[in-house]
mmCIF file of C-alpha atoms in Angstrom:
data_model
loop_
_atom_site.group_PDB
_atom_site.id
_atom_site.type_symbol
_atom_site.label_atom_id
_atom_site.label_comp_id
_atom_site.label_asym_id
_atom_site.label_seq_id
_atom_site.Cartn_x
_atom_site.Cartn_y
_atom_site.Cartn_z
ATOM 1 C CA MET A 61 -20.353 -14.603 0.747
ATOM 2 C CA ALA A 62 -19.961 -11.799 -1.883
ATOM 3 C CA SER A 63 -20.336 -12.163 -5.443
ATOM 4 C CA VAL A 64 -16.949 -11.452 -7.759
ATOM 5 C CA GLY A 65 -18.378 -7.781 -9.024
ATOM 6 C CA THR A 66 -19.555 -6.749 -5.209
ATOM 7 C CA LEU A 67 -18.306 -6.428 -1.977
ATOM 8 C CA GLN A 68 -20.965 -6.999 0.948
ATOM 9 C CA GLY A 69 -20.920 -4.197 3.863
ATOM 10 C CA THR A 70 -22.575 -3.219 6.852
ATOM 11 C CA GLY A 71 -23.304 0.091 4.667
ATOM 12 C CA GLY A 72 -24.501 -1.636 1.522
ATOM 13 C CA GLU A 73 -22.663 -3.281 -1.636
ATOM 14 C CA LEU A 74 -19.799 -1.658 -2.485
ATOM 15 C CA GLY A 75 -19.301 -2.385 -6.378
ATOM 16 C CA PHE A 76 -16.773 -3.101 -8.417
ATOM 17 C CA ALA A 77 -17.545 -0.511 -11.066
ATOM 18 C CA ALA A 78 -17.987 2.390 -8.550
ATOM 19 C CA LEU A 79 -14.706 1.616 -6.943
ATOM 20 C CA TYR A 80 -12.481 0.521 -10.129
ATOM 21 C CA PRO A 81 -11.623 4.531 -11.054
ATOM 22 C CA GLU A 82 -10.301 4.700 -7.023
ATOM 23 C CA LEU A 83 -8.740 1.373 -6.849
ATOM 24 C CA ARG A 84 -7.046 2.692 -9.988
ATOM 25 C CA ARG A 85 -5.602 5.576 -8.911
ATOM 26 C CA LEU A 86 -4.441 3.780 -5.618
ATOM 27 C CA ALA A 87 -2.657 1.332 -7.799
ATOM 28 C CA ARG A 88 -1.057 4.225 -9.957
ATOM 29 C CA ARG A 89 0.189 5.976 -7.012
ATOM 30 C CA GLU A 90 1.490 2.439 -5.379
ATOM 31 C CA ARG A 91 3.423 1.362 -8.531
ATOM 32 C CA TYR A 92 5.060 4.931 -8.976
ATOM 33 C CA ARG A 93 5.979 4.715 -5.376
ATOM 34 C CA PHE A 94 7.600 1.336 -5.795
ATOM 35 C CA GLY A 95 9.860 2.549 -8.817
ATOM 36 C CA ARG A 96 7.013 0.991 -11.092
ATOM 37 C CA PRO A 97 7.642 -2.568 -10.973
ATOM 38 C CA LEU A 98 7.577 -4.528 -14.046
ATOM 39 C CA ASP A 99 5.674 -7.360 -12.793
ATOM 40 C CA HIS A 100 2.451 -5.899 -12.179
ATOM 41 C CA GLN A 101 0.766 -3.514 -14.528
ATOM 42 C CA THR A 102 -1.744 -1.133 -12.728
ATOM 43 C CA THR A 103 -5.182 -2.990 -13.981
ATOM 44 C CA SER A 104 -3.703 -6.714 -12.731
ATOM 45 C CA LEU A 105 -2.571 -4.734 -9.346
ATOM 46 C CA VAL A 106 -6.345 -3.636 -9.234
ATOM 47 C CA HIS A 107 -7.892 -7.115 -9.941
ATOM 48 C CA GLU A 108 -4.894 -9.040 -7.380
ATOM 49 C CA ALA A 109 -6.051 -7.113 -5.150
ATOM 50 C CA TRP A 110 -9.880 -6.845 -5.692
ATOM 51 C CA LEU A 111 -9.706 -11.021 -5.975
ATOM 52 C CA LYS A 112 -7.729 -10.420 -2.001
ATOM 53 C CA LEU A 113 -10.042 -8.336 -0.695
ATOM 54 C CA ASN A 114 -13.266 -10.308 -2.158
ATOM 55 C CA ALA A 115 -12.731 -13.070 0.139
ATOM 56 C CA HIS A 116 -13.333 -10.366 3.287
ATOM 57 C CA GLU A 117 -16.818 -9.306 4.181
ATOM 58 C CA GLY A 118 -17.651 -6.338 6.677
ATOM 59 C CA TRP A 119 -16.657 -3.451 5.348
ATOM 60 C CA THR A 120 -18.586 -0.362 7.346
ATOM 61 C CA ASP A 121 -17.786 2.062 4.343
ATOM 62 C CA ARG A 122 -15.664 3.208 1.153
ATOM 63 C CA PRO A 123 -13.054 4.740 3.029
ATOM 64 C CA HIS A 124 -12.609 1.568 5.282
ATOM 65 C CA PHE A 125 -12.791 -0.546 2.207
ATOM 66 C CA LEU A 126 -10.097 1.513 0.443
ATOM 67 C CA CYS A 127 -7.921 1.692 3.442
ATOM 68 C CA ALA A 128 -8.146 -2.089 3.056
ATOM 69 C CA ALA A 129 -7.309 -1.770 -0.667
ATOM 70 C CA ALA A 130 -3.886 0.160 -0.551
ATOM 71 C CA GLN A 131 -2.683 -2.089 2.199
ATOM 72 C CA ALA A 132 -3.414 -5.332 -0.034
ATOM 73 C CA MET A 133 -1.836 -3.628 -2.591
ATOM 74 C CA ARG A 134 1.230 -2.800 -0.529
ATOM 75 C CA HIS A 135 1.339 -6.318 0.827
ATOM 76 C CA ILE A 136 1.166 -7.602 -3.165
ATOM 77 C CA LEU A 137 4.082 -5.344 -4.149
ATOM 78 C CA ILE A 138 6.005 -6.259 -1.151
ATOM 79 C CA SER A 139 5.686 -9.387 -2.037
ATOM 80 C CA ALA A 140 7.115 -8.818 -5.322
ATOM 81 C CA ALA A 141 9.724 -7.075 -3.892
ATOM 82 C CA ARG A 142 10.944 -9.937 -1.971
ATOM 83 C CA ALA A 143 11.113 -12.399 -4.874
ATOM 84 C CA ARG A 144 13.194 -10.452 -7.055
ATOM 85 C CA LEU A 145 15.466 -9.990 -4.561
ATOM 86 C CA ARG A 146 15.851 -13.312 -4.078
ATOM 87 C CA MET A 147 16.278 -13.840 -7.679
ATOM 88 C CA LYS A 148 19.319 -11.630 -7.418
ATOM 89 C CA ARG A 149 20.708 -13.926 -5.074
ATOM 90 C CA ASN A 150 20.020 -16.778 -7.388
ATOM 91 C CA PRO A 151 19.679 -16.035 -10.740
ATOM 92 C CA VAL A 152 18.401 -18.608 -13.193
ATOM 93 C CA GLY A 153 19.557 -16.290 -16.162
ATOM 94 C CA GLY A 154 18.188 -14.026 -18.158
ATOM 95 C CA ARG A 155 18.402 -10.731 -19.483
ATOM 96 C CA THR A 156 17.679 -7.218 -18.763
ATOM 97 C CA THR A 157 16.313 -4.667 -21.014
ATOM 98 C CA LEU A 158 17.482 -1.288 -20.940
ATOM 99 C CA THR A 159 14.282 0.465 -19.938
ATOM 100 C CA GLU A 160 13.896 -2.110 -17.361
ATOM 101 C CA ARG A 161 17.444 -1.012 -16.030
ATOM 102 C CA ALA A 162 16.700 2.618 -16.221
ATOM 103 C CA LEU A 163 13.393 2.086 -14.207
ATOM 104 C CA ALA A 164 15.437 0.099 -11.354
ATOM 105 C CA ALA A 165 18.011 3.117 -11.183
ATOM 106 C CA GLN A 166 15.016 5.500 -10.548
ATOM 107 C CA ALA A 167 12.980 3.134 -8.410
ATOM 108 C CA MET A 168 13.656 3.038 -4.468
ATOM 109 C CA PRO A 169 15.795 -0.194 -4.207
ATOM 110 C CA ASP A 170 13.776 -3.741 -3.441
ATOM 111 C CA ALA A 171 15.838 -3.897 0.583
ATOM 112 C CA THR A 172 14.887 -0.359 1.399
ATOM 113 C CA LEU A 173 11.003 -1.606 0.791
ATOM 114 C CA VAL A 174 11.146 -5.112 2.778
ATOM 115 C CA GLU A 175 12.994 -2.859 5.275
ATOM 116 C CA LEU A 176 10.331 0.291 5.325
ATOM 117 C CA ASN A 177 7.521 -2.464 5.348
ATOM 118 C CA ASP A 178 8.724 -4.753 8.102
ATOM 119 C CA ALA A 179 9.364 -1.597 10.155
ATOM 120 C CA VAL A 180 5.668 -0.511 9.587
ATOM 121 C CA ASP A 181 4.919 -4.145 10.670
ATOM 122 C CA ARG A 182 6.790 -3.837 13.731
ATOM 123 C CA LEU A 183 4.785 -0.460 14.257
ATOM 124 C CA ALA A 184 1.987 -1.805 14.452
ATOM 125 C CA GLY A 185 2.823 -4.247 17.101
ATOM 126 C CA PHE A 186 3.872 -1.436 19.085
ATOM 127 C CA ASP A 187 1.125 1.062 18.208
ATOM 128 C CA ALA A 188 -1.636 0.145 15.817
ATOM 129 C CA ARG A 189 -3.497 3.497 15.356
ATOM 130 C CA LEU A 190 0.380 4.842 13.948
ATOM 131 C CA ALA A 191 0.740 2.109 11.736
ATOM 132 C CA SER A 192 -2.755 2.928 9.960
ATOM 133 C CA VAL A 193 -1.787 6.391 9.964
ATOM 134 C CA VAL A 194 1.770 5.368 7.962
ATOM 135 C CA GLU A 195 -0.944 2.981 5.335
ATOM 136 C CA CYS A 196 -3.039 6.026 4.350
ATOM 137 C CA ARG A 197 -0.534 8.919 3.988
ATOM 138 C CA TYR A 198 2.509 7.219 2.793
ATOM 139 C CA PHE A 199 1.361 4.079 0.984
ATOM 140 C CA ALA A 200 -2.518 5.211 0.064
ATOM 141 C CA GLY A 201 -1.803 9.241 -0.314
ATOM 142 C CA TYR A 202 -4.543 10.298 1.612
ATOM 143 C CA THR A 203 -4.864 13.529 3.106
ATOM 144 C CA ASP A 204 -4.831 14.408 6.394
ATOM 145 C CA GLY A 205 -8.595 14.775 6.010
ATOM 146 C CA GLU A 206 -9.178 11.060 4.395
ATOM 147 C CA THR A 207 -7.183 9.660 6.301
ATOM 148 C CA ALA A 208 -9.092 10.940 9.521
ATOM 149 C CA GLU A 209 -11.949 9.886 7.753
ATOM 150 C CA ALA A 210 -11.151 6.118 6.913
ATOM 151 C CA LEU A 211 -9.521 5.872 10.628
ATOM 152 C CA ARG A 212 -12.683 8.323 12.236
ATOM 153 C CA VAL A 213 -10.138 10.501 14.566
ATOM 154 C CA ASN A 214 -10.259 14.511 14.002
ATOM 155 C CA GLU A 215 -7.373 15.547 11.466
ATOM 156 C CA ARG A 216 -5.612 17.100 14.477
ATOM 157 C CA THR A 217 -5.026 13.068 15.388
ATOM 158 C CA VAL A 218 -3.364 12.185 12.416
ATOM 159 C CA ARG A 219 -1.240 15.450 12.135
ATOM 160 C CA ARG A 220 -0.367 14.128 15.285
ATOM 161 C CA ASP A 221 0.019 11.025 14.944
ATOM 162 C CA TRP A 222 2.050 11.202 11.205
ATOM 163 C CA LEU A 223 4.839 12.872 13.219
ATOM 164 C CA LYS A 224 5.304 10.548 15.744
ATOM 165 C CA ALA A 225 4.897 7.694 13.145
ATOM 166 C CA ARG A 226 7.568 9.285 10.707
ATOM 167 C CA ALA A 227 9.953 10.130 14.043
ATOM 168 C CA TRP A 228 9.664 6.171 14.946
ATOM 169 C CA LEU A 229 10.762 4.992 11.390
ATOM 170 C CA PHE A 230 13.761 6.969 10.851
ATOM 171 C CA ARG A 231 14.617 6.006 14.076
ATOM 172 C CA GLU A 232 13.961 2.414 13.663
ATOM 173 C CA LEU A 233 15.397 2.600 9.892
ATOM 174 C CA ASN A 234 18.452 4.540 10.795
ATOM 175 C CA GLY A 235 18.900 3.791 14.785
#
């Protein structure tokens, strides 16, 4: 079992200190993509994802781990969006501040985020690699090259899969 400070992988140890700047970059990107939810700050998102990933072993390399981290952060933020949707249906009182309302107005609605997440999950049932490309390109913000490295395919395959995945998601969400 890995210690809290390192993740054991087949390619050696991936240390928290070495990965922390990259995890913060991913967390910041995920938070902005999800409309900067106030229930998760960047640091808390990094630490929650680390704890979630620390239970697993067998990371092959840095890109493999970072794709898994992006997926973990996505799941954490989607869970928070689902909780906010439940709160809207059954409010327990409480007021929102002007800042919270301004951020909510700029953010993608929680219902849309949950719908997109569910569509990506359905895409994974149809074609797992297409769903992985969406997770890397959209959710983690990786370039074609970084995605190709993480998925061990060439960049042309990533571009082709990205086009297919976007078309499939567009039909799924708008059809």
